[in-house]
């Protein structure tokens, strides 16, 4: 008996569900058209269903929303193509157009084609174009790029004409290709020859990821077709040879004279030197006036000598233990392969200024610094549209380019309005290894350059042992950058002859590669053989060239023994009006402004264009500002900042502020731009103070700290006469840029004699909002403080903030400024200043007095000799202490603010502390004991107090206990901790 249970019925019909359903629908449609076209059992099944023929066809035709032209038919299906009946619209049109062109060409020569001949001709054309496209997209994968010949050869069927239906008998048949490759007709054999030469030789261009048709077409036109081969004149080839002689000869000389000494030589990558020469030469012809270079260790000494023209004797002197700077110039100095240089080079009557940026061992950290320097130089030249006059060149190692995240950040900056530089030329010296790490361990992509695909940069892959291919790539890359103002990448496949450095033994970890390298002829040897074979030079001439260069190096080596640098270039150019800091004499700087200037800026800050649709909250803020300027009272933090910016602008100093959301301000306090609520048009009031003023540029940066801070630091290196600021959205965001602080901002003057006036704004303060965004890690900046390398401050009044910003440009030296900026104090009713605090005679105070002395407190303090306690503090906690002290009526407790924490204002503090002969001393801070200023300031206070009293005295600590986390995330616990630390500070 048949099982009729529901489960049995489901199992019996389950073949109709899932993946089989579409197949059954198609079978039913065939049955509806012809019952005999399906198996008898299926016919019986469909007959039993009893569905109409129309319903069966409708089910088989798919959903009602399906596209009639999708999926497309294969290219081989040309039935009806010539008549326009092909179901795929675009290929059908192309096929029809091709047929019409072919027929017209045949008719011009009195040849009539049959339909079959025409269809075959069209098929040939389409298939040929498919082959050409395949080579454009993937030809680089079959290129001859590895000088060592160690890359595995992979078959690429898409590059084989046989994959498209061409047999050996078809290869010599003329095919209509309509001027693709520059030819009207060509045989498949000719087409493959051109394509292999163009895309699969020692030069391989990767560009089909570029979506801009003009850029892609230009590159195609530049390299494809007859007459587009890599070709150099006799003089050009000899110039390449000369640079190879210098590059190799210099490295060999150093290897002999300083065996085993680290120099990170260019051995194996010497083709870089003539490539750099070509960029300078071609760039100069195309409008480049200045080039800024950033690079890692490898090859730096060769670049310094043979591109930057640094005297060989100067470098030899450094190898012998000499300094790169005059003896009277102080500083720690740095190793040879970190140093920078600058020079002028002239090619074909065009003089180009070159500068190589000094940088640390942190690979790729110099990248944003170079870009920032370039942007500043472009702004100085007013080259703010195409930005072609100043060119950045960044050199990279293959492992670093693929592995360091700052590379991606800088690529992203390349197209952003506030940070673009008109395109950077990236050159990868592709060692095919990173120290001891093989590529398959260090990246997932085929090339180290694949990160550059995200900005659609063209990528030139070249074999480093073909210097002509390398120089050709450099020339085309330079032309592309100058025309399209975009980044471009040159990937030079080479090798390291001596391992990671000259003291390394690469056979430990890479024996197979280095067995190949030991047998490998040098690039110069290979190129010499090539030129001899071509009859360009006689066999013995190259030895004479080498000998002459070695003789020159020997002369320079001897001269290096007595060489002494007579000049440091750190105060040249735009820095020539500045001086090294006189640490013995404090420069206060004339930072006050006239009342008329204050009123003029106030008018601009509170004025919007007629008909401008302001947000109602912003309108209320403007009304509040208007009252400040009318009354001369109640100036808040944001208004003081705008006054500092505006007053510098009217004095001729540009202001550049960059950071995440800094136009509005993280706390909606700044509103540098008014935004029309209907059109989103932006109006910048600080750019409308008076005619002839300097520019205010405020940039909402991309979500990066490392690259953006590095960029602004670089900008400050090139432009000492602008106030350049970077603002962290919260102070702890500086963590993401710690490398820039450690390696550049705090130590570059000591290591490389490079001043910077960069201002770093870091919102800081404990308001019960949790461990994230409470602390800007003040302790870290103080720990890095020495030799007056920068200023670290935590201001507590708008006026002091105003003056410290202006002081940056009103002294005859520059120092970075690290500022803890407020959050809750932005709107605190007591954190305000008066007009007189900004005007004639006012100044920045490193130490600020108790507000009770200014009449800002209802409490009247006792005389200094009756003060029993002095509570010292910095920043926001002052207002908590002030409120509680006044509430308790403690008239014998004095609150002293240290506004500038470093350099420690020892003279001012000594004067203030000596006022209170009977007091004890407390340091109060919000931060945990192991954080904040305590660990730094405590020994300084002990020394000052002991000197003042003549006996050992130490300040007592009042604050949070030591903690691994910056702050609690519980509001109740925060309030209890804050109450406790204030009470501890005030209780006697």
mmCIF file of N, CA and C in Angstrom, residues 8 29 41 43 80 101 155 175 193 343 700 727 731 764 788 830 894 913 929 980:
data_model
loop_
_atom_site.group_PDB
_atom_site.id
_atom_site.type_symbol
_atom_site.label_atom_id
_atom_site.label_comp_id
_atom_site.label_asym_id
_atom_site.label_seq_id
_atom_site.Cartn_x
_atom_site.Cartn_y
_atom_site.Cartn_z
ATOM 1 N N UNK A 8 5.682 11.583 3.623
ATOM 2 C CA UNK A 8 5.921 10.786 2.422
ATOM 3 C C UNK A 8 5.563 11.590 1.177
ATOM 4 N N UNK A 29 7.998 24.127 -20.324
ATOM 5 C CA UNK A 29 7.807 25.007 -21.475
ATOM 6 C C UNK A 29 8.041 24.243 -22.779
ATOM 7 N N UNK A 41 7.910 9.947 -19.304
ATOM 8 C CA UNK A 41 7.495 10.055 -17.902
ATOM 9 C C UNK A 41 7.260 11.520 -17.519
ATOM 10 N N UNK A 43 6.383 13.806 -19.683
ATOM 11 C CA UNK A 43 5.164 14.200 -20.411
ATOM 12 C C UNK A 43 3.929 13.822 -19.602
ATOM 13 N N UNK A 80 23.028 37.410 -36.620
ATOM 14 C CA UNK A 80 22.172 38.588 -36.591
ATOM 15 C C UNK A 80 22.891 39.852 -36.192
ATOM 16 N N UNK A 101 32.170 49.569 -41.337
ATOM 17 C CA UNK A 101 33.494 50.120 -41.640
ATOM 18 C C UNK A 101 34.279 49.183 -42.549
ATOM 19 N N UNK A 155 51.163 30.428 -16.701
ATOM 20 C CA UNK A 155 50.470 30.506 -17.981
ATOM 21 C C UNK A 155 49.282 31.456 -17.874
ATOM 22 N N UNK A 175 43.706 41.942 -40.361
ATOM 23 C CA UNK A 175 42.514 42.149 -39.540
ATOM 24 C C UNK A 175 42.288 43.648 -39.403
ATOM 25 N N UNK A 193 53.070 40.869 -31.546
ATOM 26 C CA UNK A 193 54.431 41.413 -31.441
ATOM 27 C C UNK A 193 54.414 42.783 -30.763
ATOM 28 N N UNK A 343 70.191 71.433 -2.901
ATOM 29 C CA UNK A 343 71.110 71.900 -3.940
ATOM 30 C C UNK A 343 70.303 72.370 -5.140
ATOM 31 N N UNK A 700 38.722 70.533 7.307
ATOM 32 C CA UNK A 700 38.208 69.327 7.947
ATOM 33 C C UNK A 700 38.945 68.144 7.332
ATOM 34 N N UNK A 727 44.746 70.072 15.093
ATOM 35 C CA UNK A 727 43.904 69.851 16.263
ATOM 36 C C UNK A 727 43.434 68.406 16.307
ATOM 37 N N UNK A 731 42.120 64.950 22.727
ATOM 38 C CA UNK A 731 43.556 64.933 22.935
ATOM 39 C C UNK A 731 44.188 63.574 22.787
ATOM 40 N N UNK A 764 41.629 68.425 26.484
ATOM 41 C CA UNK A 764 42.062 67.673 27.661
ATOM 42 C C UNK A 764 41.245 68.123 28.871
ATOM 43 N N UNK A 788 64.870 72.535 25.832
ATOM 44 C CA UNK A 788 63.914 73.526 25.321
ATOM 45 C C UNK A 788 63.499 73.206 23.882
ATOM 46 N N UNK A 830 33.184 81.316 34.398
ATOM 47 C CA UNK A 830 34.333 81.987 34.991
ATOM 48 C C UNK A 830 35.550 81.996 34.077
ATOM 49 N N UNK A 894 46.103 80.024 48.851
ATOM 50 C CA UNK A 894 46.385 80.747 47.599
ATOM 51 C C UNK A 894 46.485 79.736 46.452
ATOM 52 N N UNK A 913 56.803 81.920 44.495
ATOM 53 C CA UNK A 913 56.872 81.057 45.671
ATOM 54 C C UNK A 913 57.533 81.757 46.863
ATOM 55 N N UNK A 929 48.070 59.839 39.578
ATOM 56 C CA UNK A 929 49.395 60.242 40.056
ATOM 57 C C UNK A 929 50.506 59.872 39.075
ATOM 58 N N UNK A 980 37.091 64.475 46.197
ATOM 59 C CA UNK A 980 38.153 64.061 47.119
ATOM 60 C C UNK A 980 39.458 64.787 46.836
#
